[in-house]
Every structure is written in structure tokens, then in C-alpha cells.
Amino acid sequence: GENVEQHPSTLSVQEGDSAVIKCTYSDSASNYFPWYKQELGKGPQLIIDIRSNVGEKKDQRIAVTLNKTAKHFSLHITETQPEDSAVYFCAAFSGGGADGLTFGKGTHLIIQP
Amino acid sequence: EAGVVQSPRYKIIEKKQPVAFWCNPISGHNTLYWYRQNLGQGPELLIRYENEEAVDDSQLPKDRFSAERLKGVDSTLKIQPAELGDSAVYLCASSPGLGLRETQYFGPGTRLLVL
């Protein structure tokens, strides 16, 4: 089955700086890669996603890049703000087998004022 | 548009007791998922429904877990009897299905503590 590795587990950045979270996946059949933000006591919230036929996607301060050859994808957050503090999860969807998402273990992003 | 609704939000029970979680997906979403999220981990899939049919329950511990989605809308996940290791957050997600099955929207989850 699919295996998703996520790094780092904790990331602390100064407010206004950029943050980058990286993930790798194992199943070359995976074709959809969402990112979720989870705040304390809440469910994961979809913030951006990318499909395998696209190399990069941007939505205001967040962007995602995908390298299919290397099987890795990254989340970029620019001009970080205190409200960006949360746990971020990457995931991969292969469309076969369980048809669910396989998640990474999460990155705790801390924005220092 | 209302999101995925789950209840209860919190549940504390003693081991060996039964417990049930309820989920109402986003209106019109045919696909419904149940995930379990252990502390400090990402969600892990338990079961997927397409309308009322469980199309994949390979990750569901069938000796104690059961699920149903009788009318293809809301769903119930049950644990009987609960064990200490079942303490986790149980998340429900839904997606439009058809060609958009992978785009999943999560509810707030039910936090279960088994004592």
C-alpha cells in the first residue's frame, strides 16, 4: 500500500517568514495530493490540493509543488501569520485499493511573534 | 452550506462498554469515510461507503467494530466492547463521489476516551 513520509515533525518560524513542509510517497499510482490544516480540537481542513498532471498550484499565501519523478511534494506558506499555527498533514490518494487518503504524520507549525 | 456533522463531540466510557458515533455528510455527497486518528498521528481509514454500500472495510477491526449507512445518507460507527486502545479521535469525511471521490471534507470528529 501507499506510504507517506512527512518532514519536519515540528517547524518554528518567525512571523512574516516562509515555512516549507515536505512529503514523499511510495505508490507511483497516486494521483492526488491534498494538504490539510488541523487546529486543536477540530477536524482536518482542506487548504490546498494538487493533481499529478500539475507541477505547482498557488492560492494566495500558500502553494504546493509536486515532483512526480522523485515522488515528493511540498507545501509553501509565505508571509506567515499567527493564525497559521496548527498541525499540517499531507496525504496521497492512489485511487486503488482502499480508495482512502494515506496521511503523513503531521507537522506542528509554530509561528513565533 | 453545512459541513460534515458528527456527534457526540466527546465520549468517555469504561472499557468493555459499547459506544456509537454518528455522522451526517455534506448534502449530496455520495461517498462517506470513517477514519481513526491516534494522538500525534494522521488519520487512518477504517471504512468507505458509496451510498449505502460498504465498498471497502478491510481496515475495520471486525471483531468489535461495525458500521452502517442504511439509507445512503447518515452513518453510524459502533464499537462493542471498547478497549483501552480504542481511545482516539474518530473522524467522518465525505466527498461528492463520481469523479471527485478523492476530495474529502472532514467533520470535527468524536474524541473517545476509554478508561
Tab-separated table of C-alpha atoms in Angstrom:
chain	number	residue	atom	x	y	z
A	1	GLY	CA	0.000	0.000	0.000
A	2	GLU	CA	0.850	3.667	-0.050
A	3	ASN	CA	3.305	5.110	2.482
A	4	VAL	CA	3.647	8.851	3.084
A	5	GLU	CA	6.583	10.358	4.952
A	6	GLN	CA	6.384	13.946	6.213
A	7	HIS	CA	9.116	16.272	7.496
A	8	PRO	CA	9.764	18.050	9.737
A	9	SER	CA	7.583	16.953	12.632
A	10	THR	CA	7.887	20.419	14.207
A	11	LEU	CA	8.670	23.704	12.486
A	12	SER	CA	9.083	27.035	14.233
A	13	VAL	CA	9.360	30.209	12.150
A	14	GLN	CA	9.239	33.928	12.824
A	15	GLU	CA	6.070	35.732	11.882
A	16	GLY	CA	6.412	37.029	8.341
A	17	ASP	CA	8.916	34.387	7.293
A	18	SER	CA	8.187	31.452	4.989
A	19	ALA	CA	7.543	27.849	6.001
A	20	VAL	CA	8.127	24.733	3.922
A	21	ILE	CA	6.843	21.240	4.715
A	22	LYS	CA	7.926	18.265	2.636
A	23	CYS	CA	6.364	14.885	1.938
A	24	THR	CA	7.347	11.801	-0.019
A	25	TYR	CA	5.108	8.997	-1.218
A	26	SER	CA	5.783	5.464	-2.338
A	27	ASP	CA	2.985	4.486	-4.747
A	28	SER	CA	3.635	5.778	-8.250
A	29	ALA	CA	-0.084	5.308	-8.989
A	30	SER	CA	-1.011	8.081	-6.548
A	31	ASN	CA	-2.512	10.971	-8.466
A	32	TYR	CA	-3.961	13.409	-5.929
A	33	PHE	CA	-2.168	15.160	-3.076
A	34	PRO	CA	-4.139	17.322	-0.620
A	35	TRP	CA	-2.892	19.291	2.343
A	36	TYR	CA	-4.940	19.655	5.499
A	37	LYS	CA	-4.671	22.077	8.396
A	38	GLN	CA	-5.828	20.849	11.781
A	39	GLU	CA	-6.310	23.179	14.707
A	40	LEU	CA	-6.588	21.932	18.253
A	41	GLY	CA	-9.897	20.183	18.864
A	42	LYS	CA	-11.018	20.429	15.253
A	43	GLY	CA	-11.157	18.165	12.227
A	44	PRO	CA	-8.687	18.468	9.323
A	45	GLN	CA	-9.496	21.345	6.971
A	46	LEU	CA	-8.581	21.058	3.287
A	47	ILE	CA	-6.407	24.059	2.403
A	48	ILE	CA	-4.950	23.190	-0.991
A	49	ASP	CA	-4.559	20.190	-3.265
A	50	ILE	CA	-2.700	19.229	-6.415
A	51	ARG	CA	-3.218	16.559	-9.034
A	52	SER	CA	-0.481	14.584	-10.720
A	53	ASN	CA	-0.850	16.366	-14.052
A	54	VAL	CA	0.170	19.696	-12.484
A	55	GLY	CA	3.562	20.691	-11.107
A	56	GLU	CA	2.592	23.667	-8.998
A	57	LYS	CA	-0.500	25.335	-7.609
A	58	LYS	CA	-0.863	28.563	-5.684
A	59	ASP	CA	-3.633	30.093	-3.610
A	60	GLN	CA	-2.757	33.458	-2.078
A	61	ARG	CA	-0.035	32.791	0.532
A	62	ILE	CA	0.061	29.033	0.137
A	63	ALA	CA	1.475	26.971	-2.697
A	64	VAL	CA	2.122	23.319	-3.362
A	65	THR	CA	4.716	21.794	-5.668
A	66	LEU	CA	4.829	18.228	-6.960
A	67	ASN	CA	7.734	16.269	-8.389
A	68	LYS	CA	6.293	13.031	-9.777
A	69	THR	CA	9.658	11.630	-10.778
A	70	ALA	CA	11.056	11.959	-7.289
A	71	LYS	CA	7.688	11.222	-5.688
A	72	HIS	CA	7.705	14.185	-3.401
A	73	PHE	CA	5.540	17.235	-2.853
A	74	SER	CA	5.845	20.292	-0.661
A	75	LEU	CA	3.695	22.941	0.992
A	76	HIS	CA	4.965	26.522	0.990
A	77	ILE	CA	3.453	29.210	3.206
A	78	THR	CA	4.714	32.753	2.707
A	79	GLU	CA	4.340	35.781	4.982
A	80	THR	CA	3.338	33.563	7.888
A	81	GLN	CA	0.830	34.880	10.412
A	82	PRO	CA	-0.032	33.742	13.958
A	83	GLU	CA	-3.236	32.107	12.694
A	84	ASP	CA	-1.126	29.783	10.548
A	85	SER	CA	-0.060	27.969	13.728
A	86	ALA	CA	-1.547	24.473	13.531
A	87	VAL	CA	-0.723	20.878	12.576
A	88	TYR	CA	-0.451	20.351	8.832
A	89	PHE	CA	-0.948	16.967	7.176
A	90	CYS	CA	-0.041	15.898	3.683
A	91	ALA	CA	-1.849	12.984	2.081
A	92	ALA	CA	-1.833	10.893	-1.069
A	93	PHE	CA	-4.675	9.221	-2.934
A	94	SER	CA	-3.986	6.365	-5.314
A	95	GLY	CA	-7.487	5.545	-6.480
A	96	GLY	CA	-6.970	1.867	-5.974
A	97	GLY	CA	-7.235	-0.424	-3.004
A	98	ALA	CA	-8.888	1.309	-0.086
A	99	ASP	CA	-9.519	4.492	-2.055
A	100	GLY	CA	-8.960	6.489	1.051
A	101	LEU	CA	-6.277	9.021	1.724
A	102	THR	CA	-2.953	7.949	3.218
A	103	PHE	CA	-1.734	10.647	5.549
A	104	GLY	CA	1.677	11.698	6.767
A	105	LYS	CA	2.264	12.001	10.487
A	106	GLY	CA	1.845	15.746	10.528
A	107	THR	CA	3.949	18.867	11.061
A	108	HIS	CA	3.332	21.125	14.033
A	109	LEU	CA	3.901	24.639	12.673
A	110	ILE	CA	4.610	27.278	15.289
A	111	ILE	CA	4.634	30.939	14.297
A	112	GLN	CA	6.763	32.984	16.671
A	113	PRO	CA	5.570	36.597	17.125
B	1	GLU	CA	-23.513	25.089	3.044
B	2	ALA	CA	-23.379	22.970	6.190
B	3	GLY	CA	-20.287	20.864	6.650
B	4	VAL	CA	-19.955	17.299	7.909
B	5	VAL	CA	-21.761	16.940	11.225
B	6	GLN	CA	-20.643	14.487	13.896
B	7	SER	CA	-21.965	13.654	17.319
B	8	PRO	CA	-21.186	13.349	20.091
B	9	ARG	CA	-18.101	15.550	20.138
B	10	TYR	CA	-16.708	13.845	23.227
B	11	LYS	CA	-17.318	10.493	24.844
B	12	ILE	CA	-15.825	8.934	27.953
B	13	ILE	CA	-16.634	5.297	28.694
B	14	GLU	CA	-15.237	2.413	30.679
B	15	LYS	CA	-13.624	-0.493	28.883
B	16	LYS	CA	-15.932	-3.251	27.731
B	17	GLN	CA	-18.781	-0.783	27.285
B	18	PRO	CA	-20.355	-0.154	23.850
B	19	VAL	CA	-20.166	3.210	22.100
B	20	ALA	CA	-21.602	4.644	18.896
B	21	PHE	CA	-20.693	7.624	16.761
B	22	TRP	CA	-22.962	9.373	14.281
B	23	CYS	CA	-22.111	11.252	11.095
B	24	ASN	CA	-24.178	13.289	8.661
B	25	PRO	CA	-22.219	14.103	5.485
B	26	ILE	CA	-22.423	17.199	3.328
B	27	SER	CA	-25.700	17.216	1.428
B	28	GLY	CA	-25.411	15.436	-1.896
B	29	HIS	CA	-22.143	13.690	-1.077
B	30	ASN	CA	-22.407	10.033	-2.023
B	31	THR	CA	-19.116	8.848	-0.560
B	32	LEU	CA	-18.608	8.659	3.181
B	33	TYR	CA	-15.460	7.660	5.069
B	34	TRP	CA	-14.696	6.826	8.667
B	35	TYR	CA	-11.132	7.459	9.858
B	36	ARG	CA	-9.425	6.969	13.198
B	37	GLN	CA	-6.779	9.425	14.376
B	38	ASN	CA	-4.491	8.411	17.210
B	39	LEU	CA	-2.731	11.086	19.235
B	40	GLY	CA	0.085	12.689	17.267
B	41	GLN	CA	-0.710	10.761	14.087
B	42	GLY	CA	-2.504	11.337	10.827
B	43	PRO	CA	-5.966	9.885	10.226
B	44	GLU	CA	-6.182	6.232	9.148
B	45	LEU	CA	-9.017	4.914	7.023
B	46	LEU	CA	-11.439	2.444	8.605
B	47	ILE	CA	-14.214	2.111	6.037
B	48	ARG	CA	-15.609	3.730	2.898
B	49	TYR	CA	-19.236	3.848	1.756
B	50	GLU	CA	-20.557	4.529	-1.707
B	51	ASN	CA	-24.175	5.430	-0.997
B	52	GLU	CA	-25.364	2.644	1.330
B	53	GLU	CA	-22.764	0.094	0.237
B	54	ALA	CA	-19.572	-0.523	2.191
B	55	VAL	CA	-17.124	-0.875	-0.689
B	56	ASP	CA	-14.016	-1.231	1.430
B	57	ASP	CA	-13.921	-2.240	5.080
B	58	SER	CA	-10.596	-4.054	5.003
B	59	GLN	CA	-9.136	-1.778	7.697
B	60	LEU	CA	-12.086	-2.120	10.066
B	61	PRO	CA	-11.411	-4.404	13.065
B	62	LYS	CA	-14.466	-6.534	12.527
B	63	ASP	CA	-14.366	-8.385	15.808
B	64	ARG	CA	-15.535	-5.297	17.675
B	65	PHE	CA	-16.250	-2.560	15.132
B	66	SER	CA	-19.313	-2.258	12.921
B	67	ALA	CA	-20.713	0.465	10.714
B	68	GLU	CA	-23.867	1.132	8.780
B	69	ARG	CA	-25.277	3.665	6.339
B	70	LEU	CA	-28.749	2.311	5.851
B	71	LYS	CA	-30.307	4.985	3.639
B	72	GLY	CA	-27.124	6.168	1.996
B	73	VAL	CA	-27.042	9.425	3.946
B	74	ASP	CA	-26.018	9.448	7.600
B	75	SER	CA	-23.862	6.747	9.106
B	76	THR	CA	-23.144	5.148	12.471
B	77	LEU	CA	-19.896	3.587	13.655
B	78	LYS	CA	-20.099	1.284	16.657
B	79	ILE	CA	-17.539	-0.306	18.951
B	80	GLN	CA	-18.585	-3.186	21.172
B	81	PRO	CA	-16.909	-3.838	23.516
B	82	ALA	CA	-14.500	-0.918	23.703
B	83	GLU	CA	-10.874	-1.472	24.713
B	84	LEU	CA	-8.333	0.942	26.172
B	85	GLY	CA	-6.523	1.095	22.819
B	86	ASP	CA	-9.636	2.423	21.115
B	87	SER	CA	-9.081	5.838	22.663
B	88	ALA	CA	-8.696	8.147	19.653
B	89	VAL	CA	-10.495	10.711	17.549
B	90	TYR	CA	-12.993	9.206	15.132
B	91	LEU	CA	-13.371	11.331	12.039
B	92	CYS	CA	-16.027	11.209	9.379
B	93	ALA	CA	-15.389	12.614	5.914
B	94	SER	CA	-17.467	12.896	2.777
B	95	SER	CA	-16.814	13.552	-0.879
B	96	PRO	CA	-19.020	14.186	-3.885
B	97	GLY	CA	-18.174	10.774	-5.303
B	98	LEU	CA	-18.191	10.066	-9.025
B	99	GLY	CA	-15.104	11.748	-10.412
B	100	LEU	CA	-14.358	13.701	-7.236
B	101	ARG	CA	-14.079	10.891	-4.732
B	102	GLU	CA	-10.624	11.939	-3.609
B	103	THR	CA	-11.622	15.439	-2.475
B	104	GLN	CA	-12.664	14.765	1.090
B	105	TYR	CA	-14.124	17.106	3.677
B	106	PHE	CA	-13.840	16.197	7.329
B	107	GLY	CA	-16.136	16.687	10.258
B	108	PRO	CA	-14.934	17.880	13.696
B	109	GLY	CA	-14.543	14.338	14.997
B	110	THR	CA	-15.621	12.461	18.122
B	111	ARG	CA	-12.995	12.264	20.834
B	112	LEU	CA	-13.255	8.919	22.605
B	113	LEU	CA	-11.580	8.158	25.898
B	114	VAL	CA	-11.797	4.597	27.195
B	115	LEU	CA	-10.976	4.212	30.893
